Coordinates of N, CA and C and ligand atoms in Angstrom, one line a residue:
X7 N 17.2 -7.7 -13.6 CA 16.7 -9.0 -13.8 C 15.2 -9.0 -14.4
X8 N 14.8 -10.1 -14.9 CA 13.4 -10.2 -15.4 C 12.5 -10.5 -14.2
X9 N 11.8 -9.5 -13.7 CA 11.0 -9.7 -12.5 C 9.9 -10.7 -12.7
X10 N 9.4 -11.0 -13.9 CA 8.4 -12.0 -14.1 C 8.8 -13.4 -13.7
X11 N 10.1 -13.6 -13.6 CA 10.6 -14.9 -13.3 C 10.8 -15.1 -11.8
X12 N 10.7 -14.1 -11.0 CA 10.9 -14.1 -9.5 C 9.8 -15.0 -8.9
X13 N 10.3 -15.9 -8.0 CA 9.3 -16.8 -7.4 C 9.1 -16.4 -5.9
X14 N 9.6 -15.2 -5.5 CA 9.4 -14.7 -4.2 C 10.0 -15.6 -3.1
X15 N 11.2 -16.1 -3.3 CA 11.8 -16.9 -2.2 C 12.5 -16.0 -1.3
X16 N 12.9 -14.8 -1.6 CA 13.5 -13.8 -0.8 C 14.9 -14.2 -0.4
X17 N 15.5 -15.2 -1.1 CA 16.9 -15.5 -0.7 C 17.9 -14.4 -1.0
X18 N 17.6 -13.6 -2.1 CA 18.4 -12.5 -2.4 C 18.5 -11.5 -1.3
X19 N 17.3 -11.3 -0.6 CA 17.3 -10.3 0.4 C 18.1 -10.8 1.6
X20 N 18.1 -12.1 1.9 CA 18.9 -12.6 3.0 C 20.3 -12.5 2.7
X21 N 20.7 -12.6 1.4 CA 22.1 -12.6 1.1 C 22.7 -11.2 0.9
X22 N 21.8 -10.2 0.7 CA 22.3 -8.9 0.3 C 23.0 -8.2 1.5
X23 N 24.3 -8.1 1.5 CA 25.0 -7.6 2.7 C 24.8 -6.1 2.9
X24 N 24.5 -5.4 1.8 CA 24.3 -3.9 1.9 C 22.8 -3.6 2.2
X25 N 22.0 -4.6 2.4 CA 20.6 -4.3 2.6 C 19.9 -3.5 1.5
X26 N 20.5 -3.6 0.3 CA 19.9 -2.9 -0.9 C 18.6 -3.6 -1.3
X27 N 18.5 -4.9 -1.0 CA 17.3 -5.6 -1.2 C 16.7 -6.0 0.1
X28 N 15.4 -5.6 0.3 CA 14.7 -6.0 1.5 C 13.4 -6.6 1.1
X29 N 12.9 -7.6 1.9 CA 11.6 -8.1 1.7 C 10.7 -7.4 2.7
X30 N 9.5 -7.1 2.3 CA 8.5 -6.4 3.1 C 7.3 -7.3 3.2
X31 N 7.0 -7.7 4.5 CA 5.9 -8.6 4.7 C 6.4 -10.0 4.8
X32 N 5.5 -10.9 5.2 CA 5.9 -12.3 5.3 C 4.6 -13.2 5.3
X33 N 4.8 -14.5 4.9 CA 3.7 -15.4 4.8 C 3.3 -15.8 6.3
X34 N 2.1 -15.7 6.7 CA 1.6 -16.1 8.0 C 0.4 -16.9 7.9
X35 N 0.1 -17.8 8.9 CA -1.2 -18.4 9.0 C -2.0 -17.7 10.0
X36 N -3.3 -17.9 9.9 CA -4.3 -17.1 10.8 C -4.0 -17.5 12.3
X37 N -3.7 -18.7 12.6 CA -3.4 -19.0 14.0 C -2.3 -18.2 14.6
X38 N -1.2 -18.0 13.9 CA -0.1 -17.3 14.4 C -0.4 -15.8 14.5
X39 N -1.2 -15.3 13.5 CA -1.6 -13.9 13.6 C -2.5 -13.6 14.8
X40 N -3.5 -14.5 14.9 CA -4.4 -14.4 16.1 C -3.7 -14.4 17.4
X41 N -2.8 -15.4 17.5 CA -2.0 -15.5 18.7 C -1.3 -14.2 19.0
X42 N -0.7 -13.6 18.0 CA 0.0 -12.3 18.2 C -1.0 -11.2 18.6
X43 N -2.1 -11.2 18.0 CA -3.1 -10.1 18.3 C -3.5 -10.3 19.8
X44 N -3.8 -11.5 20.2 CA -4.4 -11.7 21.5 C -3.3 -11.5 22.6
X45 N -2.1 -11.5 22.2 CA -1.0 -11.2 23.2 C -1.1 -9.7 23.6
X46 N -1.8 -8.9 22.8 CA -1.9 -7.5 23.0 C -3.3 -7.1 23.6
X47 N -4.0 -8.1 24.0 CA -5.4 -7.8 24.5 C -5.4 -6.8 25.7
X48 N -4.4 -6.9 26.6 CA -4.3 -6.0 27.7 C -4.2 -4.5 27.2
X49 N -3.4 -4.4 26.2 CA -3.2 -3.0 25.6 C -4.5 -2.5 25.0
X50 N -5.2 -3.4 24.2 CA -6.4 -3.0 23.6 C -7.4 -2.5 24.7
X51 N -7.5 -3.3 25.7 CA -8.5 -3.0 26.8 C -8.2 -1.7 27.4
X52 N -6.9 -1.5 27.7 CA -6.5 -0.2 28.4 C -6.7 1.0 27.5
X53 N -6.4 0.9 26.2 CA -6.5 2.0 25.3 C -7.8 2.2 24.7
X54 N -8.8 1.2 25.0 CA -10.1 1.2 24.3 C -9.9 1.1 22.8
X55 N -8.9 0.4 22.4 CA -8.6 0.2 20.9 C -9.1 -1.1 20.4
X56 N -8.4 -1.6 19.4 CA -8.8 -2.9 18.8 C -7.9 -3.1 17.6
X57 N -8.4 -4.0 16.7 CA -7.6 -4.4 15.5 C -8.3 -3.8 14.3
X58 N -7.5 -3.3 13.4 CA -8.0 -2.9 12.0 C -7.3 -3.8 11.0
X59 N -8.1 -4.5 10.2 CA -7.6 -5.3 9.1 C -7.6 -4.4 7.9
X60 N -6.5 -4.3 7.2 CA -6.4 -3.5 6.0 C -5.7 -4.2 4.9
X61 N -4.8 -3.6 4.3 CA -4.1 -4.2 3.2 C -3.1 -3.3 2.5
X62 N -3.1 -3.3 1.3 CA -3.9 -3.9 0.2 C -5.4 -3.9 0.5
X63 N -6.0 -5.0 0.2 CA -7.5 -5.2 0.4 C -7.7 -6.5 1.1
X64 N -8.0 -6.3 2.4 CA -8.1 -7.6 3.2 C -9.4 -8.3 2.8
X65 N -10.4 -7.7 2.2 CA -11.6 -8.4 1.8 C -11.4 -9.3 0.6
X66 N -10.2 -9.3 0.0 CA -9.9 -10.2 -1.0 C -9.5 -11.6 -0.5
X67 N -9.4 -11.7 0.9 CA -9.1 -13.0 1.5 C -10.2 -13.2 2.6
X68 N -11.5 -13.3 2.1 CA -12.6 -13.3 3.1 C -12.5 -14.5 4.1
X69 N -12.0 -15.7 3.7 CA -12.0 -16.8 4.6 C -11.0 -16.5 5.8
X70 N -9.8 -16.1 5.4 CA -8.8 -15.9 6.4 C -9.3 -14.7 7.3
X71 N -9.9 -13.7 6.7 CA -10.3 -12.5 7.4 C -11.4 -12.9 8.4
X72 N -12.3 -13.7 7.9 CA -13.4 -14.1 8.8 C -12.9 -14.9 10.0
X73 N -11.9 -15.7 9.8 CA -11.4 -16.5 10.9 C -10.7 -15.5 12.0
X74 N -10.0 -14.5 11.5 CA -9.3 -13.6 12.4 C -10.4 -12.7 13.1
X75 N -11.4 -12.2 12.4 CA -12.4 -11.4 13.0 C -13.1 -12.2 14.1
X76 N -13.5 -13.4 13.8 CA -14.2 -14.3 14.7 C -13.4 -14.5 16.0
X77 N -12.1 -14.7 15.8 CA -11.2 -15.0 17.0 C -11.1 -13.7 17.8
X78 N -11.0 -12.6 17.2 CA -10.9 -11.3 17.9 C -12.2 -11.1 18.7
X79 N -13.3 -11.2 18.0 CA -14.6 -10.9 18.6 C -14.8 -11.9 19.8
X80 N -14.5 -13.1 19.6 CA -14.7 -14.1 20.7 C -13.8 -13.7 21.9
X81 N -12.7 -13.0 21.7 CA -11.9 -12.6 22.8 C -12.2 -11.2 23.3
X82 N -13.2 -10.6 22.7 CA -13.6 -9.2 23.2 C -12.8 -8.1 22.6
X83 N -12.1 -8.4 21.5 CA -11.3 -7.3 20.9 C -12.1 -6.6 19.8
X84 N -12.2 -5.3 19.8 CA -12.9 -4.5 18.8 C -12.3 -4.8 17.4
X85 N -13.2 -4.9 16.4 CA -12.7 -5.2 15.0 C -13.1 -4.2 14.0
X86 N -12.2 -3.8 13.2 CA -12.5 -2.8 12.1 C -11.9 -3.4 10.8
X87 N -12.7 -3.2 9.7 CA -12.2 -3.7 8.4 C -12.1 -2.5 7.5
X88 N -10.9 -2.3 7.0 CA -10.6 -1.2 6.1 C -10.6 -1.7 4.7
X89 N -11.6 -1.1 3.9 CA -11.8 -1.7 2.6 C -12.1 -0.7 1.5
X90 N -11.8 -1.0 0.3 CA -12.2 -0.1 -0.8 C -13.5 -0.6 -1.4
X91 N -14.0 -1.8 -0.9 CA -15.4 -2.2 -1.2 C -15.6 -2.9 -2.5
X92 N -14.6 -3.1 -3.3 CA -14.8 -3.6 -4.7 C -14.6 -5.1 -4.6
X93 N -15.5 -5.8 -3.9 CA -15.5 -7.2 -3.8 C -17.0 -7.7 -3.9
X94 N -17.2 -9.0 -4.1 CA -18.6 -9.5 -4.2 C -19.3 -9.2 -2.8
X95 N -20.6 -9.0 -2.9 CA -21.4 -8.7 -1.7 C -21.3 -9.9 -0.7
X96 N -21.2 -11.1 -1.3 CA -21.1 -12.3 -0.5 C -19.9 -12.3 0.5
X97 N -18.8 -11.6 0.1 CA -17.7 -11.5 1.0 C -18.0 -10.6 2.2
X98 N -18.8 -9.5 1.9 CA -19.3 -8.7 3.1 C -20.2 -9.5 4.0
X99 N -21.1 -10.3 3.4 CA -22.0 -11.1 4.2 C -21.3 -12.0 5.1
X100 N -20.1 -12.5 4.6 CA -19.3 -13.5 5.4 C -18.7 -12.8 6.6
X101 N -18.2 -11.6 6.4 CA -17.5 -10.9 7.6 C -18.4 -10.1 8.5
X102 N -19.5 -9.7 8.0 CA -20.4 -8.8 8.7 C -20.7 -9.2 10.2
X103 N -21.0 -10.4 10.5 CA -21.3 -10.7 11.9 C -20.2 -10.5 12.8
X104 N -19.0 -10.4 12.3 CA -17.8 -10.3 13.2 C -17.1 -9.0 13.1
X105 N -17.7 -8.0 12.4 CA -17.1 -6.7 12.2 C -17.8 -5.6 12.9
X106 N -17.1 -4.9 13.8 CA -17.7 -3.8 14.6 C -17.8 -2.5 13.8
X107 N -16.8 -2.3 12.9 CA -16.7 -1.1 12.1 C -16.1 -1.3 10.8
X108 N -16.7 -0.7 9.7 CA -16.1 -0.7 8.4 C -15.5 0.7 8.1
X109 N -14.2 0.7 7.8 CA -13.6 2.0 7.3 C -13.7 1.8 5.7
X110 N -14.5 2.7 5.1 CA -14.8 2.5 3.7 C -14.4 3.6 2.8
X111 N -13.5 3.3 1.9 CA -13.0 4.3 0.9 C -14.0 4.7 -0.1
X112 N -14.3 6.0 -0.3 CA -15.0 6.4 -1.5 C -14.1 7.4 -2.2
X113 N -13.7 7.1 -3.4 CA -12.8 7.9 -4.1 C -13.4 8.9 -5.1
X114 N -14.5 8.4 -5.7 CA -15.2 9.3 -6.7 C -16.6 8.8 -6.9
X115 N -17.5 9.7 -7.3 CA -18.9 9.4 -7.6 C -19.0 9.1 -9.1
X116 N -18.3 9.9 -9.9 CA -18.3 9.7 -11.4 C -17.5 8.5 -11.7
X117 N -18.1 7.5 -12.4 CA -17.4 6.3 -12.6 C -16.2 6.4 -13.5
X118 N -16.2 7.4 -14.5 CA -15.1 7.6 -15.4 C -13.9 8.2 -14.6
X119 N -14.2 9.0 -13.6 CA -13.1 9.5 -12.8 C -12.5 8.4 -11.9
X120 N -13.4 7.6 -11.4 CA -13.0 6.5 -10.5 C -12.1 5.5 -11.3
X121 N -12.5 5.3 -12.6 CA -11.8 4.4 -13.4 C -10.4 5.0 -13.7
X122 N -10.4 6.3 -14.0 CA -9.1 6.9 -14.3 C -8.1 6.8 -13.0
X123 N -8.7 6.9 -11.8 CA -7.9 6.9 -10.6 C -7.5 5.5 -10.2
X124 N -8.4 4.5 -10.5 CA -8.1 3.2 -9.9 C -8.1 2.0 -10.9
X125 N -8.5 2.3 -12.1 CA -8.6 1.2 -13.1 C -9.9 0.5 -13.1
X126 N -10.8 0.8 -12.2 CA -12.1 0.0 -12.1 C -13.2 1.0 -12.0
X127 N -14.4 0.6 -12.4 CA -15.6 1.4 -12.2 C -16.1 1.3 -10.8
X128 N -17.0 2.2 -10.4 CA -17.3 2.3 -9.0 C -18.7 1.7 -8.6
X129 N -19.4 1.1 -9.6 CA -20.8 0.6 -9.4 C -20.9 -0.3 -8.2
X130 N -20.1 -1.3 -8.2 CA -20.2 -2.3 -7.1 C -19.8 -1.7 -5.7
X131 N -18.8 -0.8 -5.8 CA -18.4 -0.2 -4.5 C -19.5 0.6 -3.9
X132 N -20.2 1.4 -4.7 CA -21.3 2.2 -4.2 C -22.5 1.3 -3.8
X133 N -22.7 0.3 -4.5 CA -23.9 -0.7 -4.2 C -23.6 -1.4 -2.9
X134 N -22.4 -1.9 -2.7 CA -22.0 -2.5 -1.4 C -22.2 -1.5 -0.3
X135 N -21.7 -0.3 -0.5 CA -21.8 0.7 0.5 C -23.2 0.9 1.0
X136 N -24.1 1.1 -0.1 CA -25.5 1.4 0.2 C -26.2 0.2 1.0
X137 N -25.8 -1.0 0.6 CA -26.3 -2.2 1.3 C -25.9 -2.2 2.7
X138 N -24.6 -1.9 3.0 CA -24.1 -1.9 4.3 C -24.8 -0.8 5.2
X139 N -25.0 0.4 4.6 CA -25.7 1.4 5.4 C -27.1 1.0 5.7
X140 N -27.8 0.5 4.6 CA -29.2 0.1 4.8 C -29.4 -1.0 5.9
X141 N -28.3 -1.8 6.0 CA -28.4 -2.8 7.1 C -28.1 -2.2 8.5
X142 N -27.7 -1.0 8.5 CA -27.4 -0.4 9.8 C -26.0 -0.7 10.3
X143 N -25.1 -1.0 9.4 CA -23.7 -1.3 9.9 C -23.0 -0.1 10.3
X144 N -22.0 -0.2 11.1 CA -21.3 0.9 11.6 C -20.2 1.2 10.6
X145 N -20.3 2.4 9.9 CA -19.3 2.7 8.8 C -18.7 4.1 9.0
X146 N -17.4 4.2 8.7 CA -16.8 5.5 8.7 C -16.1 5.6 7.3
X147 N -16.5 6.7 6.6 CA -16.0 6.8 5.2 C -14.7 7.6 5.1
X148 N -13.9 7.2 4.2 CA -12.7 8.0 4.0 C -12.5 8.4 2.5
X149 N -12.3 9.6 2.3 CA -12.2 10.2 0.9 C -10.8 10.7 0.7
X150 N -10.0 9.9 0.0 CA -8.6 10.4 -0.3 C -8.7 11.6 -1.4
X151 N -8.3 12.7 -1.0 CA -8.5 13.9 -1.8 C -7.2 14.2 -2.6
X152 N -7.2 14.0 -3.9 CA -5.9 14.1 -4.7 C -6.1 15.1 -5.8
X153 N -5.5 16.3 -5.6 CA -5.6 17.4 -6.6 C -5.2 16.8 -8.0
X154 N -6.0 17.1 -9.0 CA -5.7 16.7 -10.3 C -6.2 15.3 -10.6
X155 N -6.7 14.6 -9.6 CA -7.2 13.3 -9.9 C -8.7 13.2 -9.5
X156 N -9.1 13.5 -8.3 CA -10.5 13.4 -7.9 C -10.9 14.6 -7.0
X157 N -10.2 15.7 -7.1 CA -10.6 16.8 -6.3 C -12.0 17.4 -6.8
X158 N -12.4 17.1 -8.0 CA -13.7 17.6 -8.5 C -14.8 16.8 -8.0
X159 N -14.5 15.8 -7.2 CA -15.6 14.9 -6.7 C -16.1 15.2 -5.3
X160 N -15.5 16.2 -4.7 CA -15.8 16.5 -3.3 C -17.2 16.8 -3.0
X161 N -17.8 17.6 -3.9 CA -19.2 18.0 -3.7 C -20.2 16.8 -3.9
X162 N -19.9 16.1 -4.9 CA -20.7 14.9 -5.3 C -20.7 13.9 -4.2
X163 N -19.5 13.6 -3.6 CA -19.4 12.6 -2.5 C -20.1 13.1 -1.3
X164 N -20.0 14.4 -1.0 CA -20.7 15.0 0.2 C -22.2 14.9 0.0
X165 N -22.7 15.2 -1.2 CA -24.1 15.1 -1.5 C -24.6 13.6 -1.3
X166 N -23.8 12.7 -1.8 CA -24.2 11.3 -1.7 C -24.3 10.9 -0.2
X167 N -23.3 11.3 0.5 CA -23.3 10.9 1.9 C -24.3 11.5 2.8
X168 N -24.7 12.7 2.4 CA -25.7 13.5 3.1 C -27.1 12.8 3.1
X169 N -27.3 11.8 2.3 CA -28.5 11.0 2.3 C -28.7 10.3 3.7
X170 N -27.6 10.1 4.3 CA -27.6 9.3 5.6 C -27.0 10.2 6.7
X171 N -27.8 10.7 7.6 CA -27.4 11.6 8.7 C -26.3 10.9 9.5
X172 N -26.4 9.6 9.7 CA -25.5 9.0 10.7 C -24.0 8.7 10.2
X173 N -23.9 8.9 8.9 CA -22.5 8.5 8.3 C -21.5 9.7 8.5
X174 N -20.4 9.3 9.1 CA -19.3 10.3 9.3 C -18.3 10.0 8.2
X175 N -17.6 11.1 7.8 CA -16.6 10.9 6.7 C -15.4 11.8 6.9
X176 N -14.3 11.3 6.5 CA -13.0 12.0 6.7 C -12.4 12.3 5.3
X177 N -12.0 13.6 5.1 CA -11.3 13.9 3.9 C -9.8 13.7 4.2
X178 N -9.1 12.9 3.4 CA -7.7 12.6 3.6 C -6.9 13.3 2.5
X179 N -6.2 14.4 2.8 CA -5.5 15.1 1.7 C -4.3 14.3 1.3
X180 N -4.0 14.4 0.0 CA -2.9 13.7 -0.6 C -1.6 14.1 0.0
X181 N -0.7 13.1 0.3 CA 0.6 13.5 0.8 C 1.6 12.6 0.0
X182 N 2.9 12.9 0.3 CA 3.9 12.2 -0.6 C 4.7 11.1 0.2
X183 N 4.1 10.7 1.3 CA 4.8 9.7 2.2 C 5.1 8.4 1.5
X184 N 4.3 8.1 0.5 CA 4.4 6.8 -0.2 C 5.5 6.8 -1.3
X185 N 6.1 8.0 -1.6 CA 7.0 8.0 -2.7 C 8.2 7.1 -2.6
X186 N 8.7 7.0 -1.4 CA 9.9 6.1 -1.2 C 9.5 4.7 -1.6
X187 N 8.3 4.3 -1.4 CA 7.9 2.9 -1.7 C 7.9 2.7 -3.3
X188 N 7.3 3.8 -3.9 CA 7.3 3.7 -5.4 C 8.8 3.6 -5.9
X189 N 9.7 4.4 -5.3 CA 11.1 4.3 -5.7 C 11.7 2.9 -5.5
X190 N 11.3 2.4 -4.3 CA 11.9 1.0 -4.0 C 11.4 0.0 -5.0
X191 N 10.2 0.2 -5.4 CA 9.6 -0.8 -6.4 C 9.9 -0.5 -7.8
X192 N 10.7 0.6 -8.0 CA 11.0 1.1 -9.3 C 9.7 1.2 -10.1
X193 N 8.7 1.7 -9.4 CA 7.4 1.8 -10.1 C 7.1 3.3 -10.3
X194 N 6.2 3.5 -11.3 CA 5.8 4.9 -11.6 C 4.7 5.3 -10.6
X195 N 4.9 6.5 -10.0 CA 3.8 7.0 -9.1 C 2.8 7.7 -9.9
X196 N 1.7 7.0 -10.1 CA 0.7 7.6 -11.0 C 0.0 8.8 -10.3
X197 N 0.1 9.0 -9.0 CA -0.5 10.0 -8.3 C 0.5 11.2 -8.0
X198 N 1.6 11.2 -8.7 CA 2.5 12.3 -8.5 C 1.8 13.6 -8.7
X199 N 1.7 14.4 -7.7 CA 0.9 15.7 -7.9 C 1.1 16.6 -6.7
X200 N 0.3 17.6 -6.7 CA 0.4 18.7 -5.7 C -0.2 18.3 -4.4
X201 N 0.5 18.6 -3.3 CA -0.1 18.4 -2.0 C -1.0 19.6 -1.7
X202 N -2.3 19.4 -1.4 CA -3.1 20.5 -1.2 C -2.7 21.4 0.0
X203 N -3.0 22.7 0.0 CA -2.7 23.6 1.1 C -3.6 23.3 2.3
X204 N -3.0 23.5 3.4 CA -3.8 23.2 4.7 C -5.1 24.0 4.7
X205 N -5.0 25.3 4.3 CA -6.2 26.2 4.3 C -7.3 25.6 3.4
X206 N -6.9 25.2 2.2 CA -7.8 24.6 1.3 C -8.5 23.4 1.9
X207 N -7.8 22.5 2.5 CA -8.3 21.3 3.1 C -9.3 21.7 4.2
X208 N -8.9 22.6 5.0 CA -9.8 23.0 6.2 C -11.1 23.6 5.6
X209 N -11.0 24.4 4.6 CA -12.2 25.1 4.0 C -13.1 24.0 3.4
X210 N -12.6 23.0 2.7 CA -13.4 21.9 2.1 C -14.1 21.1 3.2
X211 N -13.3 20.8 4.3 CA -13.9 20.0 5.4 C -15.1 20.8 6.0
X212 N -14.9 22.0 6.2 CA -16.0 22.9 6.8 C -17.2 23.0 5.9
X213 N -16.9 23.3 4.6 CA -18.0 23.5 3.7 C -18.8 22.2 3.4
X214 N -18.1 21.1 3.3 CA -18.8 19.9 2.9 C -19.1 18.9 4.1
X215 N -18.7 19.2 5.3 CA -19.0 18.4 6.4 C -18.1 17.2 6.6
X216 N -16.9 17.3 6.1 CA -15.9 16.2 6.3 C -15.2 16.4 7.6
X217 N -14.7 15.4 8.2 CA -13.8 15.5 9.4 C -12.3 15.7 8.9
Ligands
SF4_18 S1 16.4 -14.9 -5.1 FE1 15.3 -12.9 -5.1 S2 15.0 -12.4 -7.3 FE2 15.6 -14.6 -7.2 S3 13.6 -15.7 -7.1 FE3 14.2 -15.4 -5.0 S4 13.2 -13.4 -4.4 FE4 13.2 -13.5 -6.6

């Protein structure tokens, strides 16, 4: 069918007796999400855990995100925001007071490499990151390491992060767990590539100070 004409009513998924078509995700309002989160408050307290808002990119919905963060914080639930950082600084300012931790993706220091990987340049991402660090926000960096895409960025990213002693960073080696989703979406996996060897990953972590 012509996918551009789909209005996302998901009736085809309800009708498909073989489950060949399934819908993933659902429309929710912030009240119902918050209610569900707070039903698990006992578990969060016991496990010393909390809530991580991710996506996609949760920072693309700053109003809804702020409401949810505010509700969690008021109830004493730890809040983390998982972001690629490519949003206006004003969105960060909005969520900052209610965020205990930012999980921040840094994929490349060279903007042309970043553009080849993601379709966008990295100026705003690095600027937002620097502003967050300078404000003393609690940040944990994640570097997805993809051989053939951004593996040549490891040293540059490590050098950039070493400006700040307090910043911890994790190197996330490429894996193929997402391939079934690409197949389901009949989409091309632009990251089809080699999974790095465990020894290589351990060596890089040790050499450049990643977790
Ligand atoms: S029935 Fe399925 S394909 Fe048709 S508009 Fe609804 S979701 Fe899209």
